[in-house]
mmCIF file of C-alpha atoms in Angstrom:
data_model
loop_
_atom_site.group_PDB
_atom_site.id
_atom_site.type_symbol
_atom_site.label_atom_id
_atom_site.label_comp_id
_atom_site.label_asym_id
_atom_site.label_seq_id
_atom_site.Cartn_x
_atom_site.Cartn_y
_atom_site.Cartn_z
ATOM 1 C CA MET A 22 0.000 0.000 0.000
ATOM 2 C CA ALA A 23 2.804 2.359 0.936
ATOM 3 C CA ILE A 24 4.600 1.472 -2.309
ATOM 4 C CA LYS A 25 1.390 2.185 -4.294
ATOM 5 C CA LYS A 26 1.002 5.593 -2.630
ATOM 6 C CA ILE A 27 4.621 6.396 -3.416
ATOM 7 C CA LEU A 28 4.133 5.361 -7.045
ATOM 8 C CA LEU A 29 0.904 7.361 -7.330
ATOM 9 C CA GLY A 30 2.598 10.336 -5.744
ATOM 10 C CA SER A 31 5.491 10.056 -8.171
ATOM 11 C CA VAL A 32 3.118 9.831 -11.144
ATOM 12 C CA SER A 33 1.150 12.841 -9.894
ATOM 13 C CA THR A 34 4.356 14.814 -9.479
ATOM 14 C CA LEU A 35 5.454 13.834 -12.971
ATOM 15 C CA ILE A 36 2.082 14.906 -14.422
ATOM 16 C CA LEU A 37 2.306 18.249 -12.610
ATOM 17 C CA LEU A 38 5.814 18.767 -13.930
ATOM 18 C CA LEU A 39 4.699 17.911 -17.458
ATOM 19 C CA ASN A 40 1.699 20.235 -17.174
ATOM 20 C CA PHE A 41 3.921 23.021 -15.852
ATOM 21 C CA THR A 42 6.311 22.480 -18.748
ATOM 22 C CA VAL A 43 3.470 22.612 -21.276
ATOM 23 C CA ILE A 44 1.958 25.709 -19.640
ATOM 24 C CA SER A 45 5.357 27.393 -19.469
ATOM 25 C CA SER A 46 6.031 26.619 -23.123
ATOM 26 C CA ALA A 47 2.610 27.919 -24.091
ATOM 27 C CA ALA A 48 3.167 31.064 -22.071
ATOM 28 C CA LYS A 49 6.525 31.639 -23.733
ATOM 29 C CA SER A 50 4.933 31.018 -27.117
ATOM 30 C CA LYS A 51 2.206 33.527 -26.324
ATOM 31 C CA GLU A 52 4.763 36.089 -25.224
ATOM 32 C CA ALA A 53 6.705 35.584 -28.476
ATOM 33 C CA THR A 54 3.636 35.944 -30.683
ATOM 34 C CA PRO A 55 3.670 39.778 -30.887
ATOM 35 C CA ASN A 56 7.234 39.670 -32.272
ATOM 36 C CA GLN A 57 6.059 37.440 -35.085
ATOM 37 C CA GLN A 58 3.765 40.224 -36.273
ATOM 38 C CA PHE A 59 6.724 42.525 -36.949
ATOM 39 C CA VAL A 60 9.459 42.594 -39.555
ATOM 40 C CA GLN A 61 12.473 40.776 -38.141
ATOM 41 C CA VAL A 62 16.220 41.026 -38.689
ATOM 42 C CA LYS A 63 17.719 37.701 -39.726
ATOM 43 C CA GLY A 64 21.365 37.999 -40.608
ATOM 44 C CA GLN A 65 21.626 40.382 -43.566
ATOM 45 C CA ASP A 66 17.945 40.026 -44.476
ATOM 46 C CA LEU A 67 14.627 41.410 -43.303
ATOM 47 C CA ILE A 68 11.912 38.788 -42.788
ATOM 48 C CA GLN A 69 8.202 39.590 -42.952
ATOM 49 C CA PRO A 70 5.603 38.058 -40.609
ATOM 50 C CA ASP A 71 4.676 35.471 -43.266
ATOM 51 C CA GLY A 72 8.295 34.276 -43.380
ATOM 52 C CA SER A 73 9.137 35.843 -46.751
ATOM 53 C CA LYS A 74 12.101 38.153 -47.310
ATOM 54 C CA LEU A 75 11.470 41.898 -47.480
ATOM 55 C CA TYR A 76 13.599 43.828 -49.957
ATOM 56 C CA ILE A 77 12.864 47.510 -49.313
ATOM 57 C CA VAL A 78 11.794 49.547 -52.349
ATOM 58 C CA GLY A 79 10.168 52.934 -51.945
ATOM 59 C CA THR A 80 10.429 56.665 -51.429
ATOM 60 C CA ASN A 81 10.727 59.431 -48.821
ATOM 61 C CA LEU A 82 8.010 61.893 -47.831
ATOM 62 C CA GLY A 83 10.593 64.671 -47.573
ATOM 63 C CA ASN A 84 9.534 68.321 -47.123
ATOM 64 C CA TRP A 85 6.152 67.503 -45.563
ATOM 65 C CA LEU A 86 7.017 67.460 -41.860
ATOM 66 C CA ASN A 87 10.536 68.898 -42.244
ATOM 67 C CA PRO A 88 10.474 71.631 -44.931
ATOM 68 C CA GLU A 89 13.627 72.102 -47.025
ATOM 69 C CA GLY A 90 14.220 75.246 -49.041
ATOM 70 C CA TYR A 91 15.216 73.721 -52.369
ATOM 71 C CA MET A 92 11.922 71.832 -52.588
ATOM 72 C CA PHE A 93 10.205 75.228 -52.610
ATOM 73 C CA GLY A 94 12.744 76.637 -55.064
ATOM 74 C CA PHE A 95 14.771 78.438 -52.361
ATOM 75 C CA GLN A 96 18.511 78.205 -51.883
ATOM 76 C CA ARG A 97 19.301 80.775 -49.190
ATOM 77 C CA MET A 98 16.227 80.251 -46.998
ATOM 78 C CA ASN A 99 16.868 76.551 -46.727
ATOM 79 C CA SER A 100 15.832 75.274 -43.264
ATOM 80 C CA PRO A 101 12.390 75.065 -41.601
ATOM 81 C CA ARG A 102 13.238 77.965 -39.307
ATOM 82 C CA LEU A 103 14.414 80.212 -42.167
ATOM 83 C CA ILE A 104 11.494 79.288 -44.444
ATOM 84 C CA ASN A 105 9.057 80.185 -41.674
ATOM 85 C CA GLU A 106 10.826 83.530 -41.167
ATOM 86 C CA LEU A 107 10.473 84.190 -44.898
ATOM 87 C CA PHE A 108 6.737 83.488 -44.884
ATOM 88 C CA CYS A 109 6.247 85.605 -41.759
ATOM 89 C CA GLU A 110 8.023 88.504 -43.480
ATOM 90 C CA LEU A 111 5.810 88.076 -46.539
ATOM 91 C CA VAL A 112 2.345 87.732 -44.992
ATOM 92 C CA GLY A 113 2.746 88.009 -41.207
ATOM 93 C CA PRO A 114 2.857 85.284 -38.537
ATOM 94 C CA ASP A 115 -0.886 84.574 -38.511
ATOM 95 C CA LYS A 116 -1.113 83.980 -42.259
ATOM 96 C CA ALA A 117 2.135 82.005 -42.160
ATOM 97 C CA ALA A 118 0.651 79.729 -39.478
ATOM 98 C CA GLU A 119 -2.456 79.253 -41.635
ATOM 99 C CA PHE A 120 -0.250 78.335 -44.589
ATOM 100 C CA TRP A 121 1.555 75.652 -42.577
ATOM 101 C CA GLN A 122 -1.704 74.111 -41.432
ATOM 102 C CA GLN A 123 -2.939 73.973 -45.021
ATOM 103 C CA PHE A 124 0.430 72.654 -46.137
ATOM 104 C CA LYS A 125 0.322 69.760 -43.656
ATOM 105 C CA ASP A 126 -3.270 69.000 -44.651
ATOM 106 C CA ASN A 127 -2.618 68.918 -48.397
ATOM 107 C CA TYR A 128 1.023 68.198 -49.264
ATOM 108 C CA ILE A 129 0.702 64.516 -48.363
ATOM 109 C CA THR A 130 -2.710 62.833 -48.261
ATOM 110 C CA ARG A 131 -4.216 59.375 -48.680
ATOM 111 C CA ASN A 132 -4.104 59.957 -52.447
ATOM 112 C CA ASP A 133 -0.312 60.211 -52.345
ATOM 113 C CA ILE A 134 0.090 56.996 -50.390
ATOM 114 C CA ASP A 135 -2.330 55.215 -52.739
ATOM 115 C CA PHE A 136 -0.271 56.420 -55.699
ATOM 116 C CA ILE A 137 3.040 55.315 -54.164
ATOM 117 C CA ALA A 138 1.601 51.860 -53.492
ATOM 118 C CA SER A 139 0.289 51.617 -57.051
ATOM 119 C CA THR A 140 3.835 51.940 -58.434
ATOM 120 C CA GLY A 141 4.949 48.754 -56.700
ATOM 121 C CA ALA A 142 6.696 50.328 -53.714
ATOM 122 C CA ASN A 143 6.573 48.441 -50.424
ATOM 123 C CA THR A 144 8.073 50.962 -47.973
ATOM 124 C CA ILE A 145 7.883 54.674 -47.175
ATOM 125 C CA ARG A 146 10.381 56.617 -45.083
ATOM 126 C CA LEU A 147 8.811 59.489 -43.161
ATOM 127 C CA PRO A 148 11.196 62.279 -42.062
ATOM 128 C CA PHE A 149 9.926 64.372 -39.149
ATOM 129 C CA HIS A 150 11.075 67.232 -36.908
ATOM 130 C CA TYR A 151 11.364 66.600 -33.186
ATOM 131 C CA LYS A 152 9.378 69.802 -32.555
ATOM 132 C CA LEU A 153 6.249 67.975 -33.700
ATOM 133 C CA PHE A 154 6.394 66.291 -30.278
ATOM 134 C CA THR A 155 7.015 69.407 -28.162
ATOM 135 C CA ASP A 156 5.326 72.711 -27.404
ATOM 136 C CA GLU A 157 7.882 74.668 -29.432
ATOM 137 C CA ASP A 158 6.903 76.994 -32.263
ATOM 138 C CA TYR A 159 6.786 74.870 -35.410
ATOM 139 C CA MET A 160 4.749 74.760 -38.630
ATOM 140 C CA GLY A 161 1.850 76.880 -37.436
ATOM 141 C CA LYS A 162 1.589 75.656 -33.847
ATOM 142 C CA THR A 163 3.134 76.834 -30.591
ATOM 143 C CA SER A 164 1.534 74.163 -28.380
ATOM 144 C CA ASN A 165 -0.364 70.905 -28.718
ATOM 145 C CA GLN A 166 1.781 69.832 -31.652
ATOM 146 C CA ASP A 167 0.248 67.249 -33.977
ATOM 147 C CA GLY A 168 3.108 64.807 -34.527
ATOM 148 C CA PHE A 169 1.188 61.716 -33.472
ATOM 149 C CA ALA A 170 -1.900 62.739 -35.440
ATOM 150 C CA ARG A 171 0.138 63.257 -38.620
ATOM 151 C CA ILE A 172 1.998 59.971 -38.298
ATOM 152 C CA ASP A 173 -1.224 58.155 -37.362
ATOM 153 C CA SER A 174 -2.752 59.235 -40.656
ATOM 154 C CA VAL A 175 0.202 57.861 -42.634
ATOM 155 C CA VAL A 176 0.122 54.614 -40.636
ATOM 156 C CA ASP A 177 -3.559 54.168 -41.530
ATOM 157 C CA TRP A 178 -2.956 54.925 -45.217
ATOM 158 C CA CYS A 179 0.048 52.592 -45.361
ATOM 159 C CA LYS A 180 -1.842 49.827 -43.589
ATOM 160 C CA ALA A 181 -4.632 50.073 -46.178
ATOM 161 C CA ASN A 182 -2.019 49.695 -48.939
ATOM 162 C CA ASN A 183 0.158 46.981 -47.326
ATOM 163 C CA LEU A 184 3.097 49.382 -47.110
ATOM 164 C CA TYR A 185 5.706 49.530 -44.351
ATOM 165 C CA LEU A 186 6.645 52.824 -42.720
ATOM 166 C CA ILE A 187 10.031 53.915 -41.349
ATOM 167 C CA LEU A 188 9.999 56.815 -38.882
ATOM 168 C CA ASP A 189 13.050 59.052 -39.353
ATOM 169 C CA MET A 190 13.913 61.821 -36.874
ATOM 170 C CA HIS A 191 15.331 64.173 -39.482
ATOM 171 C CA ASP A 192 15.729 67.131 -37.121
ATOM 172 C CA ALA A 193 16.839 66.289 -33.584
ATOM 173 C CA PRO A 194 17.036 68.523 -30.499
ATOM 174 C CA GLY A 195 20.099 70.752 -30.710
ATOM 175 C CA GLY A 196 20.847 69.531 -34.226
ATOM 176 C CA GLN A 197 22.679 66.335 -35.098
ATOM 177 C CA THR A 198 24.206 67.362 -38.434
ATOM 178 C CA GLY A 199 25.219 71.013 -38.292
ATOM 179 C CA ASP A 200 23.600 72.088 -41.564
ATOM 180 C CA ASN A 201 20.214 73.193 -42.873
ATOM 181 C CA ILE A 202 18.841 69.635 -43.063
ATOM 182 C CA ASP A 203 18.628 69.350 -39.258
ATOM 183 C CA ASP A 204 17.266 72.886 -38.755
ATOM 184 C CA SER A 205 20.235 73.561 -36.480
ATOM 185 C CA PHE A 206 22.466 76.526 -35.737
ATOM 186 C CA GLY A 207 25.426 75.314 -37.782
ATOM 187 C CA TYR A 208 26.861 72.754 -35.355
ATOM 188 C CA PRO A 209 25.714 69.324 -34.077
ATOM 189 C CA TRP A 210 25.032 70.580 -30.556
ATOM 190 C CA LEU A 211 23.104 67.381 -29.769
ATOM 191 C CA MET A 212 26.400 65.541 -29.376
ATOM 192 C CA GLU A 213 27.545 67.865 -26.577
ATOM 193 C CA SER A 214 24.287 68.819 -24.857
ATOM 194 C CA GLU A 215 23.014 66.540 -22.096
ATOM 195 C CA LYS A 216 19.718 68.447 -22.058
ATOM 196 C CA SER A 217 19.177 67.907 -25.798
ATOM 197 C CA GLN A 218 20.163 64.253 -25.530
ATOM 198 C CA GLN A 219 17.682 63.680 -22.734
ATOM 199 C CA GLN A 220 14.941 65.338 -24.782
ATOM 200 C CA PHE A 221 15.946 63.196 -27.772
ATOM 201 C CA MET A 222 15.658 59.989 -25.748
ATOM 202 C CA ASP A 223 12.413 61.078 -24.088
ATOM 203 C CA ILE A 224 10.774 61.763 -27.450
ATOM 204 C CA TRP A 225 11.860 58.411 -28.882
ATOM 205 C CA LYS A 226 10.583 56.636 -25.783
ATOM 206 C CA ARG A 227 7.188 58.361 -26.193
ATOM 207 C CA ILE A 228 7.050 57.397 -29.861
ATOM 208 C CA ALA A 229 8.053 53.795 -29.132
ATOM 209 C CA GLU A 230 5.512 53.495 -26.319
ATOM 210 C CA TYR A 231 2.800 54.865 -28.594
ATOM 211 C CA TYR A 232 3.583 52.610 -31.603
ATOM 212 C CA LYS A 233 4.914 49.505 -29.848
ATOM 213 C CA ASN A 234 2.012 47.346 -31.100
ATOM 214 C CA GLU A 235 1.864 48.734 -34.660
ATOM 215 C CA PRO A 236 3.362 46.263 -37.197
ATOM 216 C CA THR A 237 2.865 48.677 -40.124
ATOM 217 C CA ILE A 238 5.865 50.562 -38.757
ATOM 218 C CA LEU A 239 8.991 48.747 -39.875
ATOM 219 C CA GLY A 240 11.283 50.604 -37.515
ATOM 220 C CA TYR A 241 12.665 53.723 -35.886
ATOM 221 C CA GLU A 242 15.544 55.556 -37.568
ATOM 222 C CA LEU A 243 17.111 57.360 -34.638
ATOM 223 C CA ILE A 244 18.734 60.281 -36.465
ATOM 224 C CA ASN A 245 19.310 61.375 -40.042
ATOM 225 C CA GLU A 246 22.809 62.096 -41.367
ATOM 226 C CA PRO A 247 24.542 62.861 -38.058
ATOM 227 C CA VAL A 248 27.778 64.894 -37.871
ATOM 228 C CA ALA A 249 28.517 66.569 -41.197
ATOM 229 C CA THR A 250 31.983 66.395 -42.720
ATOM 230 C CA TYR A 251 32.896 70.033 -42.011
ATOM 231 C CA PHE A 252 34.024 69.782 -38.401
ATOM 232 C CA GLU A 253 37.680 69.355 -37.438
ATOM 233 C CA ASN A 254 36.645 67.563 -34.233
ATOM 234 C CA ARG A 255 34.465 65.061 -36.092
ATOM 235 C CA ASP A 256 36.322 62.082 -34.607
ATOM 236 C CA GLU A 257 35.291 63.255 -31.151
ATOM 237 C CA LEU A 258 31.757 63.942 -32.381
ATOM 238 C CA ASN A 259 31.586 60.476 -33.966
ATOM 239 C CA SER A 260 32.534 58.928 -30.629
ATOM 240 C CA GLN A 261 29.847 60.973 -28.894
ATOM 241 C CA LEU A 262 27.363 59.730 -31.490
ATOM 242 C CA ASN A 263 28.203 56.124 -30.601
ATOM 243 C CA ASP A 264 27.629 56.962 -26.940
ATOM 244 C CA LEU A 265 24.243 58.465 -27.782
ATOM 245 C CA TYR A 266 23.212 55.373 -29.750
ATOM 246 C CA THR A 267 24.357 53.183 -26.858
ATOM 247 C CA ARG A 268 22.206 55.157 -24.408
ATOM 248 C CA THR A 269 19.124 55.455 -26.641
ATOM 249 C CA VAL A 270 18.585 51.832 -27.710
ATOM 250 C CA PRO A 271 17.887 50.558 -24.139
ATOM 251 C CA VAL A 272 15.497 53.472 -23.533
ATOM 252 C CA ILE A 273 13.400 52.357 -26.502
ATOM 253 C CA ARG A 274 13.642 48.715 -25.454
ATOM 254 C CA GLU A 275 12.141 49.566 -22.067
ATOM 255 C CA VAL A 276 8.796 50.017 -23.828
ATOM 256 C CA ASP A 277 9.147 48.357 -27.237
ATOM 257 C CA PRO A 278 11.035 45.092 -27.824
ATOM 258 C CA ASN A 279 9.495 44.566 -31.241
ATOM 259 C CA HIS A 280 10.467 47.223 -33.742
ATOM 260 C CA ILE A 281 13.714 47.426 -35.648
ATOM 261 C CA ILE A 282 16.036 50.283 -34.717
ATOM 262 C CA LEU A 283 17.890 51.776 -37.689
ATOM 263 C CA ILE A 284 21.353 53.204 -37.072
ATOM 264 C CA GLY A 285 22.873 55.726 -39.488
ATOM 265 C CA ALA A 286 26.563 56.470 -39.924
ATOM 266 C CA PRO A 287 28.190 59.876 -39.397
ATOM 267 C CA GLN A 288 29.291 62.106 -42.288
ATOM 268 C CA TRP A 289 26.070 61.992 -44.330
ATOM 269 C CA ASN A 290 25.303 58.367 -43.380
ATOM 270 C CA SER A 291 28.425 57.283 -45.249
ATOM 271 C CA ASN A 292 31.325 56.728 -42.807
ATOM 272 C CA PHE A 293 30.741 53.381 -41.135
ATOM 273 C CA GLU A 294 34.199 52.949 -39.666
ATOM 274 C CA PRO A 295 33.313 54.681 -36.356
ATOM 275 C CA LEU A 296 30.320 52.357 -35.966
ATOM 276 C CA ARG A 297 32.651 49.380 -35.642
ATOM 277 C CA ASP A 298 33.058 50.594 -32.045
ATOM 278 C CA PHE A 299 29.286 50.619 -31.430
ATOM 279 C CA ASP A 300 28.199 47.437 -29.642
ATOM 280 C CA PHE A 301 24.982 46.331 -31.334
ATOM 281 C CA SER A 302 25.438 42.617 -30.598
ATOM 282 C CA ARG A 303 23.001 42.506 -27.684
ATOM 283 C CA ASP A 304 20.046 43.751 -29.723
ATOM 284 C CA PRO A 305 18.841 41.386 -32.468
ATOM 285 C CA GLN A 306 16.572 44.048 -33.980
ATOM 286 C CA ILE A 307 19.197 46.567 -35.118
ATOM 287 C CA MET A 308 20.031 47.274 -38.767
ATOM 288 C CA PHE A 309 22.047 49.971 -40.541
ATOM 289 C CA THR A 310 21.207 52.690 -43.045
ATOM 290 C CA CYS A 311 23.396 54.477 -45.593
ATOM 291 C CA HIS A 312 22.925 57.392 -48.053
ATOM 292 C CA ARG A 313 24.434 58.080 -51.464
ATOM 293 C CA TYR A 314 24.204 61.033 -53.862
ATOM 294 C CA GLY A 315 26.328 61.355 -56.986
ATOM 295 C CA GLY A 316 29.536 59.580 -57.891
ATOM 296 C CA ASP A 317 29.939 56.280 -59.660
ATOM 297 C CA ALA A 318 26.739 54.245 -59.990
ATOM 298 C CA SER A 319 28.313 50.864 -59.405
ATOM 299 C CA ALA A 320 28.795 48.319 -56.650
ATOM 300 C CA GLU A 321 32.344 49.655 -56.169
ATOM 301 C CA ALA A 322 30.855 53.004 -55.142
ATOM 302 C CA ILE A 323 29.106 51.367 -52.202
ATOM 303 C CA GLY A 324 31.901 48.966 -51.377
ATOM 304 C CA ASN A 325 32.347 50.396 -47.869
ATOM 305 C CA PHE A 326 28.637 49.887 -47.165
ATOM 306 C CA ILE A 327 28.797 46.296 -48.391
ATOM 307 C CA SER A 328 31.940 45.656 -46.361
ATOM 308 C CA PHE A 329 30.357 46.937 -43.168
ATOM 309 C CA ARG A 330 27.161 44.994 -43.869
ATOM 310 C CA ASP A 331 29.153 41.797 -44.281
ATOM 311 C CA TRP A 332 31.216 42.491 -41.147
ATOM 312 C CA SER A 333 28.169 43.275 -39.003
ATOM 313 C CA ASN A 334 25.992 40.572 -40.596
ATOM 314 C CA ARG A 335 23.020 42.914 -40.315
ATOM 315 C CA PRO A 336 20.822 44.383 -43.072
ATOM 316 C CA MET A 337 22.030 47.515 -44.845
ATOM 317 C CA TYR A 338 19.436 49.858 -46.359
ATOM 318 C CA MET A 339 19.897 52.935 -48.589
ATOM 319 C CA GLY A 340 17.609 55.419 -46.871
ATOM 320 C CA GLU A 341 18.312 58.234 -49.342
ATOM 321 C CA ILE A 342 19.539 58.256 -52.916
ATOM 322 C CA GLY A 343 18.602 60.223 -56.013
ATOM 323 C CA HIS A 344 18.822 63.649 -57.673
ATOM 324 C CA ASN A 345 20.538 62.286 -60.746
ATOM 325 C CA THR A 346 19.881 61.177 -64.311
ATOM 326 C CA ASP A 347 17.488 58.346 -65.058
ATOM 327 C CA GLN A 348 20.372 56.220 -66.346
ATOM 328 C CA TRP A 349 22.444 56.796 -63.183
ATOM 329 C CA GLN A 350 19.496 55.895 -60.972
ATOM 330 C CA SER A 351 18.671 52.810 -62.998
ATOM 331 C CA ASP A 352 22.301 51.647 -62.833
ATOM 332 C CA PHE A 353 22.437 52.234 -59.085
ATOM 333 C CA VAL A 354 19.194 50.331 -58.528
ATOM 334 C CA LYS A 355 20.775 47.384 -60.329
ATOM 335 C CA ALA A 356 23.897 47.588 -58.146
ATOM 336 C CA MET A 357 21.836 47.776 -54.956
ATOM 337 C CA LYS A 358 19.617 44.848 -55.904
ATOM 338 C CA GLU A 359 22.597 42.695 -56.824
ATOM 339 C CA ASN A 360 24.083 43.412 -53.403
ATOM 340 C CA ASN A 361 20.928 43.046 -51.282
ATOM 341 C CA ILE A 362 20.712 46.717 -50.258
ATOM 342 C CA GLY A 363 17.116 47.948 -50.261
ATOM 343 C CA TYR A 364 16.345 51.611 -50.920
ATOM 344 C CA THR A 365 13.974 54.554 -50.617
ATOM 345 C CA PHE A 366 14.660 57.326 -53.144
ATOM 346 C CA TRP A 367 14.596 60.992 -52.112
ATOM 347 C CA PRO A 368 12.134 62.663 -52.411
ATOM 348 C CA TYR A 369 8.618 61.729 -53.441
ATOM 349 C CA LYS A 370 7.369 65.229 -54.276
ATOM 350 C CA LYS A 371 8.817 68.697 -54.953
ATOM 351 C CA ILE A 372 8.770 71.531 -57.469
ATOM 352 C CA ASP A 373 10.715 69.970 -60.346
ATOM 353 C CA ASN A 374 11.050 66.610 -62.053
ATOM 354 C CA SER A 375 13.787 64.867 -59.994
ATOM 355 C CA CYS A 376 11.122 63.119 -57.941
ATOM 356 C CA MET A 377 8.125 60.832 -58.366
ATOM 357 C CA MET A 378 5.554 63.635 -58.332
ATOM 358 C CA GLY A 379 6.381 67.097 -59.707
ATOM 359 C CA ILE A 380 4.665 70.273 -58.495
ATOM 360 C CA VAL A 381 3.846 72.834 -61.192
ATOM 361 C CA MET A 382 4.555 76.195 -59.593
ATOM 362 C CA PRO A 383 2.154 79.144 -59.905
ATOM 363 C CA GLU A 384 3.288 82.242 -61.810
ATOM 364 C CA GLU A 385 3.370 84.370 -58.673
ATOM 365 C CA TRP A 386 5.858 82.029 -57.005
ATOM 366 C CA GLU A 387 8.728 83.629 -58.934
ATOM 367 C CA GLU A 388 8.322 86.768 -56.814
ATOM 368 C CA ILE A 389 8.538 84.690 -53.634
ATOM 369 C CA VAL A 390 11.723 83.019 -54.855
ATOM 370 C CA SER A 391 13.252 86.358 -55.877
ATOM 371 C CA PHE A 392 12.629 87.800 -52.427
ATOM 372 C CA ALA A 393 13.920 84.638 -50.744
ATOM 373 C CA GLU A 394 17.204 84.880 -52.670
ATOM 374 C CA ALA A 395 17.655 88.640 -52.263
ATOM 375 C CA PRO A 396 19.867 89.889 -49.412
ATOM 376 C CA HIS A 397 17.484 91.165 -46.753
ATOM 377 C CA HIS A 398 19.545 91.183 -43.579
ATOM 378 C CA THR A 399 18.046 94.423 -42.272
ATOM 379 C CA TYR A 400 14.461 95.458 -41.658
ATOM 380 C CA ALA A 401 14.884 98.221 -44.230
ATOM 381 C CA GLU A 402 15.801 95.624 -46.864
ATOM 382 C CA ILE A 403 12.784 93.528 -45.913
ATOM 383 C CA ARG A 404 10.473 96.511 -46.345
ATOM 384 C CA GLU A 405 12.041 97.568 -49.640
ATOM 385 C CA LEU A 406 12.366 94.179 -51.343
ATOM 386 C CA LYS A 407 9.400 92.071 -50.365
ATOM 387 C CA PRO A 408 6.512 91.650 -52.839
ATOM 388 C CA ASN A 409 3.083 93.141 -52.353
ATOM 389 C CA ARG A 410 1.419 91.413 -49.372
ATOM 390 C CA GLU A 411 -1.708 90.487 -51.309
ATOM 391 C CA ARG A 412 0.273 88.967 -54.181
ATOM 392 C CA ALA A 413 2.401 87.023 -51.713
ATOM 393 C CA ALA A 414 -0.761 85.645 -50.086
ATOM 394 C CA VAL A 415 -2.088 84.641 -53.505
ATOM 395 C CA ALA A 416 1.176 82.831 -54.266
ATOM 396 C CA LEU A 417 1.053 80.883 -50.990
ATOM 397 C CA ASN A 418 -2.577 79.923 -51.561
ATOM 398 C CA LYS A 419 -1.801 78.761 -55.089
ATOM 399 C CA PHE A 420 1.098 76.687 -53.826
ATOM 400 C CA ILE A 421 -1.311 74.790 -51.582
ATOM 401 C CA LYS A 422 -3.539 74.135 -54.573
ATOM 402 C CA GLN A 423 -0.673 73.054 -56.816
ATOM 403 C CA CYS A 424 0.871 70.651 -54.299
ATOM 404 C CA LYS A 425 -2.274 68.508 -54.175
ATOM 405 C CA THR A 426 -1.817 65.141 -55.837
ATOM 406 C CA LYS A 427 -4.437 65.755 -58.500
ATOM 407 C CA ASN A 428 -2.570 68.845 -59.686
ATOM 408 C CA CYS A 429 0.923 67.290 -59.658
ATOM 409 C CA VAL A 430 2.597 65.593 -62.609
ATOM 410 C CA PRO A 431 3.827 61.985 -62.208
ATOM 411 C CA GLN A 432 7.387 61.755 -63.536
ATOM 412 C CA GLU A 433 7.186 58.547 -65.554
ATOM 413 C CA SER A 434 10.835 58.168 -66.559
ATOM 414 C CA TYR A 435 12.007 58.925 -63.014
ATOM 415 C CA ILE A 436 9.600 56.370 -61.549
ATOM 416 C CA LYS A 437 10.828 53.691 -63.948
ATOM 417 C CA SER A 438 14.457 54.559 -63.233
ATOM 418 C CA ILE A 439 14.029 53.749 -59.530
ATOM 419 C CA GLY A 440 12.588 50.312 -60.215
ATOM 420 C CA LEU A 441 8.908 51.209 -60.032
ATOM 421 C CA GLN A 442 6.126 51.582 -62.610
ATOM 422 C CA LEU A 443 3.230 53.919 -63.304
ATOM 423 C CA PRO A 444 -0.081 52.140 -62.631
#
C-alpha cells in the first residue's frame, strides 16, 4: 500500500511537472507571438511576418514634416526655421501659421500613399522634426503639436495599402548634423548637450511606447545624417554619437522590444568605420542605413557599405539616394539589388522633375523666390524688397492648390528609373 502511494505520488508529481512544462512553453509562445507580427532582422535580411524576405523599395516623404528650401525653389532660406521667417516677413505670422496648417493638410494625403503603393513600392520613409512632439513653435503651432496625429494618418494609409513605414527623426534637439537639413544653428550641438540628448531619448521613448504594437511601422531611424563632414573635431563627435546610440537603444527597449532600430553612420550616413566601435550585438533588432548622392553608380561606389554589412551581418538599407539622371538611378538600382541593399529614393514630391511627383509652380511664385534669394539682412531691406502682401498671399494659396496630388505631374521616366512603374 505504501509502495502504491509512493508510485501514485510520483506519477502525480510527474504529471504536474509535465503540465507546468506545457503551460510554461505555451506562455513563452504567447509572449513571443507579438514579435512574429513585426518585420524581423535575420542575418543580412529582413523577414516579414509570413516568413518571406522583405527587400525595401520605396520613397521618402521629404519636405512635408521637415520643410527644405530647395523643394520650394529656395537656396538661401533653406531650413524650416528660415522658411518660416520668410513666410512671416511676406504675410505676417498669422497667415504664415495658416499656410503651414494647409500645407500639412494637403502636401501629403491618402491619395499620395495610394499612388506610391500603385507603383509597386513596399516601404515609405517618413522624415519628421522633433518639434512635432514638443510645445515649441513649429509649422503653425506653438503648443499641442500634432506629430502623433500626422503619423497616425500615414500609418492608416500605409496599412490600407500593405506598405511599411520607417519613422526618421530628421531634425533632432540641438541639431545632429550642423547644416540646414537638421534645422540647427550650424553645429551638431546634440552631441555635446546633455539636455538635448535627454529630450531626444524622451521623445523616442514616447514614440516607441505609442507605436509599440503597430506592425505597419517597420522601424525607428534614430537620427538622419549625423555629424557633417565640415568639423575638425568630427572624430570626437563620432565617438559621442556612438555613446548616444548606446544610451538610446535601451530606452526604446524599455517600452518596445518589437520594432527594428535603424542606425545611421556619421558624415552623411556614409562613414561606417566609427560604428565598428558601437556594440549592437546585444540587440537582435538593429540594422544599418546608408545614403548616397552622386559619384559612380556601381557596386564599387558602395563597397564600404557592403563591407560593413558583411562584417556586421546585419541588413544595410539605402535610406536616401537620387537627384541624378534616369540612367544613373537605374544603374544604381541594379547595383543595390545585386548586393541586397534595399532603398527609398529621395524625395517623393517637390517643385521639379527629380522626384516621383512634380509640383507645377504658380506664376506668382517667382516673386517669392526672388525675395527669398535677395539679401534682406536688415528690416529696411525687408520693407524695400518684399513683394506686395496680397500677391504674396495669392502665391502661398496657389502653392497649396498646386501641391495637391491631383494637380501634380507623375514623372514617368524617373519612376521607372528607380525600379517602379506607373499604374
